[in-house]
Amino acid sequence: MFKFVLAVFLATQAVMSLPSPLARRSTGAWCDGLGGSAYDLAYNFSLSVVNSTLPNANSTGAPLVLNPQGQDSSGVATYNLATYNSQPDTIGIWPNFTLEHGTLLANYLADLSISPSGDETEVGGPVTLTSDANNSAKIYCGVADTDPEQGAPPLLALYTNLNEFSICHQREGGEADLLIYNATSSNSLYDYVSCYPVLVHLLYNY
Ligand SMILES: *[C@@H]1O[C@H](CO)[C@@H](O)[C@H](O)[C@H]1NC(C)=O
Ligand SMILES: *[C@@H]1O[C@H](CO)[C@@H](O)[C@H](O)[C@H]1NC(C)=O
Ligand SMILES: *[C@@H]1O[C@H](CO)[C@@H](O)[C@H](O)[C@H]1NC(C)=O
Ligand SMILES: *[C@@H]1O[C@H](CO)[C@@H](O)[C@H](O)[C@H]1NC(C)=O
Ligand SMILES: *[C@@H]1O[C@H](CO)[C@@H](O)[C@H](O)[C@H]1NC(C)=O
Ligand SMILES: *[C@@H]1O[C@H](CO)[C@@H](O)[C@H](O)[C@H]1NC(C)=O
């Protein structure tokens, strides 16, 4: 009996003295409910989507890039995210992303202070970034993969959801394949029939 108690005590000590790789590294509301492997600081990653309806989808996926939507009268530029395949022109300008306490930034290397940042995204609408840093929203979280299948990259959550992303083919104002949050048949921007669900991965080149 005593031996058993001692063994349990020693095991507990061993666990407590190890830095837990699964300790939640964010206390922000943008990571609520996403478990112990949620974190909100990440640098120099790219984004990539994996078709979650295909059982054998590999974890590399299709890269995402910024898709410029023009400027409003006060000079604020808006961007969606599109597959690189459908919108190959911008990856040299915003080559990689930063996640900083809930804010997603598309690094503009010439002047990081004017990097486009993630804005509030409407349900059923395209995931949106703007050049107005004052409007950047704390809504993104990263979640390290703890699946027994080894080596899958971390996932991006928006509004604490990992499973609300789709790629949909644009119907108005362009031909891109856009990243949509909680796709709906009632948004005329894209063809709902073309949508398929995806997971968004953070990929690190190092
Ligand atoms: C990100 O990459 C850029 C360009 O290589 C580099 O200057 C910068 O130090 C990196 N930032 C971090 C936090 O690793
Ligand atoms: C970020 O992008 C720059 C410019 O393309 C590149 O030189 C750098 O290696 C990238 N950083 C990482 C960590 O991939
Ligand atoms: C994703 O999977 C669905 C069916 O599971 C398929 O219709 C669609 O073409 C796939 N998209 C890509 C880009 O592979
Ligand atoms: C992953 O899938 C993509 C799209 O089907 C393909 O282009 C790529 O080569 C695959 N990568 C690996 C490592 O198999
Ligand atoms: C952002 O806020 C600062 C300080 O309040 C202001 O000077 C600047 O004009 C604002 N930028 C935009 C694009 O609204
Ligand atoms: C997704 O949209 C539907 C309506 O189309 C809504 O009922 C549901 O709550 C939304 N889910 C999220 C996570 O926003």
PDB file of C-alpha atoms and ligand atoms in Angstrom:
ATOM      1  CA  MET A   1       0.000   0.000   0.000  1.00  0.00           C
ATOM      2  CA  PHE A   2       2.709   2.435   1.041  1.00  0.00           C
ATOM      3  CA  LYS A   3       4.775   1.518  -1.995  1.00  0.00           C
ATOM      4  CA  PHE A   4       1.787   2.211  -4.176  1.00  0.00           C
ATOM      5  CA  VAL A   5       1.208   5.634  -2.626  1.00  0.00           C
ATOM      6  CA  LEU A   6       4.893   6.472  -2.962  1.00  0.00           C
ATOM      7  CA  ALA A   7       4.879   5.429  -6.599  1.00  0.00           C
ATOM      8  CA  VAL A   8       1.895   7.653  -7.285  1.00  0.00           C
ATOM      9  CA  PHE A   9       3.577  10.515  -5.439  1.00  0.00           C
ATOM     10  CA  LEU A  10       6.782  10.117  -7.437  1.00  0.00           C
ATOM     11  CA  ALA A  11       4.873   9.900 -10.704  1.00  0.00           C
ATOM     12  CA  THR A  12       2.995  13.085  -9.830  1.00  0.00           C
ATOM     13  CA  GLN A  13       6.256  14.869  -9.017  1.00  0.00           C
ATOM     14  CA  ALA A  14       7.754  13.760 -12.314  1.00  0.00           C
ATOM     15  CA  VAL A  15       4.789  15.081 -14.254  1.00  0.00           C
ATOM     16  CA  MET A  16       4.757  18.373 -12.406  1.00  0.00           C
ATOM     17  CA  SER A  17       8.453  19.004 -12.875  1.00  0.00           C
ATOM     18  CA  LEU A  18       8.313  18.623 -16.647  1.00  0.00           C
ATOM     19  CA  PRO A  19       7.363  21.677 -18.681  1.00  0.00           C
ATOM     20  CA  SER A  20       4.068  20.553 -20.176  1.00  0.00           C
ATOM     21  CA  PRO A  21       4.132  20.731 -23.970  1.00  0.00           C
ATOM     22  CA  LEU A  22       0.345  20.998 -23.844  1.00  0.00           C
ATOM     23  CA  ALA A  23       0.089  23.906 -21.424  1.00  0.00           C
ATOM     24  CA  ARG A  24      -2.290  26.443 -22.842  1.00  0.00           C
ATOM     25  CA  ARG A  25      -0.140  29.371 -23.817  1.00  0.00           C
ATOM     26  CA  SER A  26      -2.902  31.903 -24.200  1.00  0.00           C
ATOM     27  CA  THR A  27      -5.408  33.249 -21.720  1.00  0.00           C
ATOM     28  CA  GLY A  28      -7.139  35.315 -24.393  1.00  0.00           C
ATOM     29  CA  ALA A  29     -10.851  34.887 -25.110  1.00  0.00           C
ATOM     30  CA  TRP A  30      -9.914  34.211 -28.754  1.00  0.00           C
ATOM     31  CA  CYS A  31      -8.569  30.796 -27.641  1.00  0.00           C
ATOM     32  CA  ASP A  32     -11.493  29.887 -25.338  1.00  0.00           C
ATOM     33  CA  GLY A  33     -12.561  26.274 -25.469  1.00  0.00           C
ATOM     34  CA  LEU A  34      -9.747  25.204 -27.776  1.00  0.00           C
ATOM     35  CA  GLY A  35      -7.970  23.108 -25.194  1.00  0.00           C
ATOM     36  CA  GLY A  36      -4.504  22.874 -23.724  1.00  0.00           C
ATOM     37  CA  SER A  37      -2.643  23.129 -27.005  1.00  0.00           C
ATOM     38  CA  ALA A  38      -4.037  26.540 -27.989  1.00  0.00           C
ATOM     39  CA  TYR A  39      -1.534  29.360 -28.418  1.00  0.00           C
ATOM     40  CA  ASP A  40      -1.561  32.864 -29.814  1.00  0.00           C
ATOM     41  CA  LEU A  41       2.012  33.882 -30.618  1.00  0.00           C
ATOM     42  CA  ALA A  42       3.490  32.647 -33.897  1.00  0.00           C
ATOM     43  CA  TYR A  43       5.862  34.191 -36.410  1.00  0.00           C
ATOM     44  CA  ASN A  44       6.814  33.714 -40.038  1.00  0.00           C
ATOM     45  CA  PHE A  45       4.333  31.025 -40.962  1.00  0.00           C
ATOM     46  CA  SER A  46       2.345  30.608 -44.129  1.00  0.00           C
ATOM     47  CA  LEU A  47      -1.305  29.513 -44.314  1.00  0.00           C
ATOM     48  CA  SER A  48      -2.498  26.504 -46.208  1.00  0.00           C
ATOM     49  CA  VAL A  49      -5.856  24.764 -46.565  1.00  0.00           C
ATOM     50  CA  VAL A  50      -6.540  21.053 -46.500  1.00  0.00           C
ATOM     51  CA  ASN A  51      -9.705  19.597 -47.970  1.00  0.00           C
ATOM     52  CA  SER A  52     -11.250  18.056 -44.899  1.00  0.00           C
ATOM     53  CA  THR A  53     -13.768  16.041 -46.936  1.00  0.00           C
ATOM     54  CA  LEU A  54     -11.019  14.009 -48.577  1.00  0.00           C
ATOM     55  CA  PRO A  55      -9.988  11.213 -46.237  1.00  0.00           C
ATOM     56  CA  ASN A  56      -6.447  10.956 -47.589  1.00  0.00           C
ATOM     57  CA  ALA A  57      -5.776  14.679 -47.779  1.00  0.00           C
ATOM     58  CA  ASN A  58      -2.128  15.287 -46.940  1.00  0.00           C
ATOM     59  CA  SER A  59      -1.191  17.941 -44.443  1.00  0.00           C
ATOM     60  CA  THR A  60       0.604  20.244 -46.894  1.00  0.00           C
ATOM     61  CA  GLY A  61      -2.497  21.497 -48.621  1.00  0.00           C
ATOM     62  CA  ALA A  62      -3.023  24.488 -50.872  1.00  0.00           C
ATOM     63  CA  PRO A  63      -1.289  27.753 -49.880  1.00  0.00           C
ATOM     64  CA  LEU A  64      -3.385  30.867 -49.155  1.00  0.00           C
ATOM     65  CA  VAL A  65      -2.459  34.407 -50.194  1.00  0.00           C
ATOM     66  CA  LEU A  66      -3.900  37.888 -49.842  1.00  0.00           C
ATOM     67  CA  ASN A  67      -6.480  38.844 -52.456  1.00  0.00           C
ATOM     68  CA  PRO A  68      -6.711  42.670 -52.755  1.00  0.00           C
ATOM     69  CA  GLN A  69     -10.213  44.164 -52.910  1.00  0.00           C
ATOM     70  CA  GLY A  70      -9.280  47.807 -53.460  1.00  0.00           C
ATOM     71  CA  GLN A  71      -9.423  50.839 -51.177  1.00  0.00           C
ATOM     72  CA  ASP A  72     -12.227  52.877 -49.691  1.00  0.00           C
ATOM     73  CA  SER A  73     -12.345  56.686 -49.855  1.00  0.00           C
ATOM     74  CA  SER A  74     -10.152  57.055 -46.757  1.00  0.00           C
ATOM     75  CA  GLY A  75      -7.430  54.898 -48.279  1.00  0.00           C
ATOM     76  CA  VAL A  76      -8.125  51.775 -46.229  1.00  0.00           C
ATOM     77  CA  ALA A  77      -7.424  48.705 -48.358  1.00  0.00           C
ATOM     78  CA  THR A  78      -9.367  45.461 -47.880  1.00  0.00           C
ATOM     79  CA  TYR A  79      -8.132  41.946 -48.623  1.00  0.00           C
ATOM     80  CA  ASN A  80      -9.652  38.478 -48.677  1.00  0.00           C
ATOM     81  CA  LEU A  81      -7.689  35.266 -48.536  1.00  0.00           C
ATOM     82  CA  ALA A  82      -7.624  33.130 -51.683  1.00  0.00           C
ATOM     83  CA  THR A  83      -5.823  30.012 -52.804  1.00  0.00           C
ATOM     84  CA  TYR A  84      -2.433  30.790 -54.317  1.00  0.00           C
ATOM     85  CA  ASN A  85      -3.491  28.637 -57.230  1.00  0.00           C
ATOM     86  CA  SER A  86      -6.377  30.998 -58.089  1.00  0.00           C
ATOM     87  CA  GLN A  87      -4.585  34.257 -57.146  1.00  0.00           C
ATOM     88  CA  PRO A  88      -0.836  33.844 -57.680  1.00  0.00           C
ATOM     89  CA  ASP A  89       0.261  37.501 -57.691  1.00  0.00           C
ATOM     90  CA  THR A  90       0.701  38.626 -54.083  1.00  0.00           C
ATOM     91  CA  ILE A  91       2.841  36.066 -52.285  1.00  0.00           C
ATOM     92  CA  GLY A  92       6.013  38.130 -52.879  1.00  0.00           C
ATOM     93  CA  ILE A  93       4.485  41.196 -51.171  1.00  0.00           C
ATOM     94  CA  TRP A  94       3.107  39.495 -48.040  1.00  0.00           C
ATOM     95  CA  PRO A  95       5.187  36.304 -47.880  1.00  0.00           C
ATOM     96  CA  ASN A  96       4.259  35.156 -44.410  1.00  0.00           C
ATOM     97  CA  PHE A  97       2.047  35.825 -41.422  1.00  0.00           C
ATOM     98  CA  THR A  98       2.262  36.647 -37.725  1.00  0.00           C
ATOM     99  CA  LEU A  99      -0.218  35.740 -34.993  1.00  0.00           C
ATOM    100  CA  GLU A 100      -0.032  38.105 -32.030  1.00  0.00           C
ATOM    101  CA  HIS A 101      -2.453  37.678 -29.126  1.00  0.00           C
ATOM    102  CA  GLY A 102      -5.466  37.069 -31.347  1.00  0.00           C
ATOM    103  CA  THR A 103      -4.456  39.371 -34.204  1.00  0.00           C
ATOM    104  CA  LEU A 104      -3.492  37.916 -37.586  1.00  0.00           C
ATOM    105  CA  LEU A 105      -1.003  40.041 -39.558  1.00  0.00           C
ATOM    106  CA  ALA A 106       0.161  39.603 -43.156  1.00  0.00           C
ATOM    107  CA  ASN A 107       3.786  40.706 -42.867  1.00  0.00           C
ATOM    108  CA  TYR A 108       4.673  43.608 -45.140  1.00  0.00           C
ATOM    109  CA  LEU A 109       8.411  43.231 -44.810  1.00  0.00           C
ATOM    110  CA  ALA A 110       9.328  46.730 -46.063  1.00  0.00           C
ATOM    111  CA  ASP A 111       7.380  48.262 -43.151  1.00  0.00           C
ATOM    112  CA  LEU A 112       5.900  45.816 -40.665  1.00  0.00           C
ATOM    113  CA  SER A 113       3.915  48.624 -38.999  1.00  0.00           C
ATOM    114  CA  ILE A 114       1.596  48.790 -42.010  1.00  0.00           C
ATOM    115  CA  SER A 115       1.027  45.048 -42.360  1.00  0.00           C
ATOM    116  CA  PRO A 116      -2.610  44.251 -43.201  1.00  0.00           C
ATOM    117  CA  SER A 117      -4.386  42.764 -40.189  1.00  0.00           C
ATOM    118  CA  GLY A 118      -7.393  40.532 -39.651  1.00  0.00           C
ATOM    119  CA  ASP A 119     -10.669  42.389 -39.269  1.00  0.00           C
ATOM    120  CA  GLU A 120     -14.072  41.219 -38.009  1.00  0.00           C
ATOM    121  CA  THR A 121     -15.362  38.663 -40.493  1.00  0.00           C
ATOM    122  CA  GLU A 122     -19.075  38.254 -41.070  1.00  0.00           C
ATOM    123  CA  VAL A 123     -20.750  34.867 -40.777  1.00  0.00           C
ATOM    124  CA  GLY A 124     -21.047  33.512 -44.322  1.00  0.00           C
ATOM    125  CA  GLY A 125     -18.523  36.048 -45.639  1.00  0.00           C
ATOM    126  CA  PRO A 126     -14.914  35.954 -46.798  1.00  0.00           C
ATOM    127  CA  VAL A 127     -12.150  36.038 -44.208  1.00  0.00           C
ATOM    128  CA  THR A 128     -11.076  39.695 -44.280  1.00  0.00           C
ATOM    129  CA  LEU A 129      -7.949  41.723 -43.572  1.00  0.00           C
ATOM    130  CA  THR A 130      -7.554  45.486 -43.854  1.00  0.00           C
ATOM    131  CA  SER A 131      -4.703  47.987 -43.950  1.00  0.00           C
ATOM    132  CA  ASP A 132      -6.282  49.840 -41.014  1.00  0.00           C
ATOM    133  CA  ALA A 133      -4.321  48.613 -38.024  1.00  0.00           C
ATOM    134  CA  ASN A 134      -6.765  50.444 -35.741  1.00  0.00           C
ATOM    135  CA  ASN A 135      -9.452  47.974 -36.739  1.00  0.00           C
ATOM    136  CA  SER A 136      -7.466  44.800 -36.202  1.00  0.00           C
ATOM    137  CA  ALA A 137      -9.560  42.308 -34.264  1.00  0.00           C
ATOM    138  CA  LYS A 138      -8.432  39.783 -31.656  1.00  0.00           C
ATOM    139  CA  ILE A 139     -10.214  36.764 -33.109  1.00  0.00           C
ATOM    140  CA  TYR A 140      -7.566  34.228 -34.199  1.00  0.00           C
ATOM    141  CA  CYS A 141      -5.931  31.377 -32.309  1.00  0.00           C
ATOM    142  CA  GLY A 142      -3.499  28.588 -33.216  1.00  0.00           C
ATOM    143  CA  VAL A 143      -4.029  25.036 -32.025  1.00  0.00           C
ATOM    144  CA  ALA A 144      -1.170  22.540 -32.037  1.00  0.00           C
ATOM    145  CA  ASP A 145      -2.170  19.175 -33.426  1.00  0.00           C
ATOM    146  CA  THR A 146      -2.349  16.449 -30.810  1.00  0.00           C
ATOM    147  CA  ASP A 147      -3.690  13.763 -33.152  1.00  0.00           C
ATOM    148  CA  PRO A 148      -1.835  10.471 -32.759  1.00  0.00           C
ATOM    149  CA  GLU A 149      -1.048  10.707 -36.448  1.00  0.00           C
ATOM    150  CA  GLN A 150       2.336  12.393 -36.164  1.00  0.00           C
ATOM    151  CA  GLY A 151       3.477  15.619 -37.630  1.00  0.00           C
ATOM    152  CA  ALA A 152       0.294  17.393 -38.664  1.00  0.00           C
ATOM    153  CA  PRO A 153       0.831  21.156 -38.525  1.00  0.00           C
ATOM    154  CA  PRO A 154      -1.103  23.443 -36.155  1.00  0.00           C
ATOM    155  CA  LEU A 155      -4.573  24.640 -37.095  1.00  0.00           C
ATOM    156  CA  LEU A 156      -5.958  28.173 -37.257  1.00  0.00           C
ATOM    157  CA  ALA A 157      -9.179  28.997 -35.396  1.00  0.00           C
ATOM    158  CA  LEU A 158     -11.387  32.005 -36.128  1.00  0.00           C
ATOM    159  CA  TYR A 159     -13.883  33.039 -33.448  1.00  0.00           C
ATOM    160  CA  THR A 160     -12.688  29.921 -31.561  1.00  0.00           C
ATOM    161  CA  ASN A 161     -13.875  27.631 -34.395  1.00  0.00           C
ATOM    162  CA  LEU A 162     -11.571  25.328 -36.357  1.00  0.00           C
ATOM    163  CA  ASN A 163     -14.298  23.748 -38.471  1.00  0.00           C
ATOM    164  CA  GLU A 164     -16.178  26.664 -40.050  1.00  0.00           C
ATOM    165  CA  PHE A 165     -13.859  27.332 -43.019  1.00  0.00           C
ATOM    166  CA  SER A 166     -14.624  26.536 -46.640  1.00  0.00           C
ATOM    167  CA  ILE A 167     -13.059  27.294 -49.994  1.00  0.00           C
ATOM    168  CA  CYS A 168     -15.687  28.667 -52.385  1.00  0.00           C
ATOM    169  CA  HIS A 169     -15.405  29.868 -55.957  1.00  0.00           C
ATOM    170  CA  GLN A 170     -16.038  33.588 -56.344  1.00  0.00           C
ATOM    171  CA  ARG A 171     -19.056  34.619 -58.434  1.00  0.00           C
ATOM    172  CA  GLU A 172     -18.888  38.430 -58.266  1.00  0.00           C
ATOM    173  CA  GLY A 173     -15.913  40.725 -58.823  1.00  0.00           C
ATOM    174  CA  GLY A 174     -13.354  38.051 -59.602  1.00  0.00           C
ATOM    175  CA  GLU A 175     -12.552  34.414 -60.196  1.00  0.00           C
ATOM    176  CA  ALA A 176     -10.662  33.513 -57.021  1.00  0.00           C
ATOM    177  CA  ASP A 177     -11.233  30.543 -54.747  1.00  0.00           C
ATOM    178  CA  LEU A 178     -11.886  32.322 -51.459  1.00  0.00           C
ATOM    179  CA  LEU A 179     -11.586  31.334 -47.821  1.00  0.00           C
ATOM    180  CA  ILE A 180     -15.108  31.718 -46.388  1.00  0.00           C
ATOM    181  CA  TYR A 181     -16.185  31.619 -42.756  1.00  0.00           C
ATOM    182  CA  ASN A 182     -19.324  29.490 -42.210  1.00  0.00           C
ATOM    183  CA  ALA A 183     -20.348  29.376 -45.878  1.00  0.00           C
ATOM    184  CA  THR A 184     -23.995  29.987 -46.680  1.00  0.00           C
ATOM    185  CA  SER A 185     -26.193  29.727 -49.758  1.00  0.00           C
ATOM    186  CA  SER A 186     -27.420  33.274 -49.143  1.00  0.00           C
ATOM    187  CA  ASN A 187     -24.160  35.107 -49.942  1.00  0.00           C
ATOM    188  CA  SER A 188     -24.028  36.036 -53.624  1.00  0.00           C
ATOM    189  CA  LEU A 189     -20.281  36.762 -53.556  1.00  0.00           C
ATOM    190  CA  TYR A 190     -19.535  33.085 -54.202  1.00  0.00           C
ATOM    191  CA  ASP A 191     -21.108  29.978 -55.670  1.00  0.00           C
ATOM    192  CA  TYR A 192     -22.248  27.950 -52.655  1.00  0.00           C
ATOM    193  CA  VAL A 193     -22.388  24.730 -54.691  1.00  0.00           C
ATOM    194  CA  SER A 194     -18.632  25.033 -55.285  1.00  0.00           C
ATOM    195  CA  CYS A 195     -17.807  25.181 -51.563  1.00  0.00           C
ATOM    196  CA  TYR A 196     -15.942  22.435 -49.769  1.00  0.00           C
ATOM    197  CA  PRO A 197     -14.909  22.409 -46.114  1.00  0.00           C
ATOM    198  CA  VAL A 198     -11.266  22.949 -45.214  1.00  0.00           C
ATOM    199  CA  LEU A 199      -8.996  23.134 -42.217  1.00  0.00           C
ATOM    200  CA  VAL A 200      -6.484  26.003 -42.203  1.00  0.00           C
ATOM    201  CA  HIS A 201      -2.934  25.027 -41.293  1.00  0.00           C
ATOM    202  CA  LEU A 202      -0.044  27.165 -40.058  1.00  0.00           C
ATOM    203  CA  LEU A 203       3.114  26.039 -41.849  1.00  0.00           C
ATOM    204  CA  TYR A 204       6.593  26.902 -40.650  1.00  0.00           C
ATOM    205  CA  ASN A 205       9.526  26.842 -43.027  1.00  0.00           C
ATOM    206  CA  TYR A 206      12.015  26.090 -40.315  1.00  0.00           C
TER     207      TYR A 206
HETATM  208  C1  LIG B   1      10.664  36.651 -39.653  1.00  0.00           C
HETATM  209  O1  LIG B   1      11.357  36.582 -40.896  1.00  0.00           O
HETATM  210  C2  LIG B   1      11.987  37.812 -41.240  1.00  0.00           C
HETATM  211  C3  LIG B   1      12.548  37.677 -42.631  1.00  0.00           C
HETATM  212  O2  LIG B   1      13.316  36.534 -42.764  1.00  0.00           O
HETATM  213  C4  LIG B   1      13.046  38.097 -40.176  1.00  0.00           C
HETATM  214  O3  LIG B   1      13.646  39.341 -40.457  1.00  0.00           O
HETATM  215  C5  LIG B   1      12.397  38.177 -38.797  1.00  0.00           C
HETATM  216  O4  LIG B   1      13.385  38.312 -37.806  1.00  0.00           O
HETATM  217  C6  LIG B   1      11.595  36.932 -38.500  1.00  0.00           C
HETATM  218  N1  LIG B   1      10.847  37.168 -37.272  1.00  0.00           N
HETATM  219  C7  LIG B   1      10.798  36.272 -36.284  1.00  0.00           C
HETATM  220  C8  LIG B   1      10.052  36.687 -35.069  1.00  0.00           C
HETATM  221  O5  LIG B   1      11.303  35.177 -36.377  1.00  0.00           O
HETATM  222  C1  LIG B   2       9.341  35.350 -44.608  1.00  0.00           C
HETATM  223  O1  LIG B   2       9.360  35.892 -45.922  1.00  0.00           O
HETATM  224  C2  LIG B   2      10.635  36.346 -46.365  1.00  0.00           C
HETATM  225  C3  LIG B   2      10.495  36.996 -47.717  1.00  0.00           C
HETATM  226  O2  LIG B   2      10.079  36.065 -48.667  1.00  0.00           O
HETATM  227  C4  LIG B   2      11.598  35.192 -46.421  1.00  0.00           C
HETATM  228  O3  LIG B   2      12.877  35.656 -46.768  1.00  0.00           O
HETATM  229  C5  LIG B   2      11.664  34.557 -45.066  1.00  0.00           C
HETATM  230  O4  LIG B   2      12.469  33.402 -45.147  1.00  0.00           O
HETATM  231  C6  LIG B   2      10.287  34.177 -44.568  1.00  0.00           C
HETATM  232  N1  LIG B   2      10.459  33.683 -43.239  1.00  0.00           N
HETATM  233  C7  LIG B   2      10.254  32.411 -42.942  1.00  0.00           C
HETATM  234  C8  LIG B   2      10.601  32.025 -41.536  1.00  0.00           C
HETATM  235  O5  LIG B   2       9.793  31.618 -43.719  1.00  0.00           O
HETATM  236  C1  LIG B   3     -12.401  18.500 -51.984  1.00  0.00           C
HETATM  237  O1  LIG B   3     -13.197  17.334 -51.821  1.00  0.00           O
HETATM  238  C2  LIG B   3     -14.434  17.361 -52.502  1.00  0.00           C
HETATM  239  C3  LIG B   3     -15.168  16.046 -52.307  1.00  0.00           C
HETATM  240  O2  LIG B   3     -14.817  15.409 -51.170  1.00  0.00           O
HETATM  241  C4  LIG B   3     -14.242  17.579 -53.982  1.00  0.00           C
HETATM  242  O3  LIG B   3     -15.502  17.757 -54.587  1.00  0.00           O
HETATM  243  C5  LIG B   3     -13.390  18.822 -54.213  1.00  0.00           C
HETATM  244  O4  LIG B   3     -13.105  18.944 -55.595  1.00  0.00           O
HETATM  245  C6  LIG B   3     -12.102  18.722 -53.447  1.00  0.00           C
HETATM  246  N1  LIG B   3     -11.326  19.931 -53.697  1.00  0.00           N
HETATM  247  C7  LIG B   3     -10.039  19.900 -53.976  1.00  0.00           C
HETATM  248  C8  LIG B   3      -9.395  21.224 -54.250  1.00  0.00           C
HETATM  249  O5  LIG B   3      -9.386  18.893 -54.004  1.00  0.00           O
HETATM  250  C1  LIG B   4      -0.196  17.349 -50.972  1.00  0.00           C
HETATM  251  O1  LIG B   4      -1.318  17.553 -51.805  1.00  0.00           O
HETATM  252  C2  LIG B   4      -1.120  18.578 -52.747  1.00  0.00           C
HETATM  253  C3  LIG B   4      -2.452  18.821 -53.451  1.00  0.00           C
HETATM  254  O2  LIG B   4      -3.046  17.633 -53.831  1.00  0.00           O
HETATM  255  C4  LIG B   4       0.010  18.183 -53.674  1.00  0.00           C
HETATM  256  O3  LIG B   4       0.233  19.194 -54.630  1.00  0.00           O
HETATM  257  C5  LIG B   4       1.267  17.980 -52.863  1.00  0.00           C
HETATM  258  O4  LIG B   4       2.302  17.533 -53.674  1.00  0.00           O
HETATM  259  C6  LIG B   4       1.033  16.986 -51.756  1.00  0.00           C
HETATM  260  N1  LIG B   4       2.203  16.969 -50.882  1.00  0.00           N
HETATM  261  C7  LIG B   4       2.746  15.857 -50.419  1.00  0.00           C
HETATM  262  C8  LIG B   4       3.901  16.034 -49.475  1.00  0.00           C
HETATM  263  O5  LIG B   4       2.319  14.763 -50.729  1.00  0.00           O
HETATM  264  C1  LIG B   5      -5.400  55.069 -36.226  1.00  0.00           C
HETATM  265  O1  LIG B   5      -5.387  55.714 -34.961  1.00  0.00           O
HETATM  266  C2  LIG B   5      -4.431  56.754 -34.855  1.00  0.00           C
HETATM  267  C3  LIG B   5      -4.414  57.255 -33.423  1.00  0.00           C
HETATM  268  O2  LIG B   5      -5.715  57.367 -32.936  1.00  0.00           O
HETATM  269  C4  LIG B   5      -4.785  57.848 -35.863  1.00  0.00           C
HETATM  270  O3  LIG B   5      -3.826  58.868 -35.803  1.00  0.00           O
HETATM  271  C5  LIG B   5      -4.791  57.253 -37.280  1.00  0.00           C
HETATM  272  O4  LIG B   5      -5.216  58.209 -38.201  1.00  0.00           O
HETATM  273  C6  LIG B   5      -5.729  56.061 -37.325  1.00  0.00           C
HETATM  274  N1  LIG B   5      -5.587  55.428 -38.631  1.00  0.00           N
HETATM  275  C7  LIG B   5      -6.634  55.190 -39.424  1.00  0.00           C
HETATM  276  C8  LIG B   5      -6.332  54.517 -40.729  1.00  0.00           C
HETATM  277  O5  LIG B   5      -7.781  55.450 -39.112  1.00  0.00           O
HETATM  278  C1  LIG B   6     -23.203  29.523 -39.138  1.00  0.00           C
HETATM  279  O1  LIG B   6     -24.293  30.111 -39.827  1.00  0.00           O
HETATM  280  C2  LIG B   6     -25.559  29.617 -39.438  1.00  0.00           C
HETATM  281  C3  LIG B   6     -26.573  30.313 -40.299  1.00  0.00           C
HETATM  282  O2  LIG B   6     -26.242  30.167 -41.644  1.00  0.00           O
HETATM  283  C4  LIG B   6     -25.802  29.907 -37.965  1.00  0.00           C
HETATM  284  O3  LIG B   6     -27.016  29.307 -37.573  1.00  0.00           O
HETATM  285  C5  LIG B   6     -24.667  29.309 -37.146  1.00  0.00           C
HETATM  286  O4  LIG B   6     -24.805  29.702 -35.804  1.00  0.00           O
HETATM  287  C6  LIG B   6     -23.326  29.837 -37.674  1.00  0.00           C
HETATM  288  N1  LIG B   6     -22.252  29.220 -36.923  1.00  0.00           N
HETATM  289  C7  LIG B   6     -21.214  29.920 -36.485  1.00  0.00           C
HETATM  290  C8  LIG B   6     -20.194  29.149 -35.734  1.00  0.00           C
HETATM  291  O5  LIG B   6     -21.095  31.116 -36.663  1.00  0.00           O
END
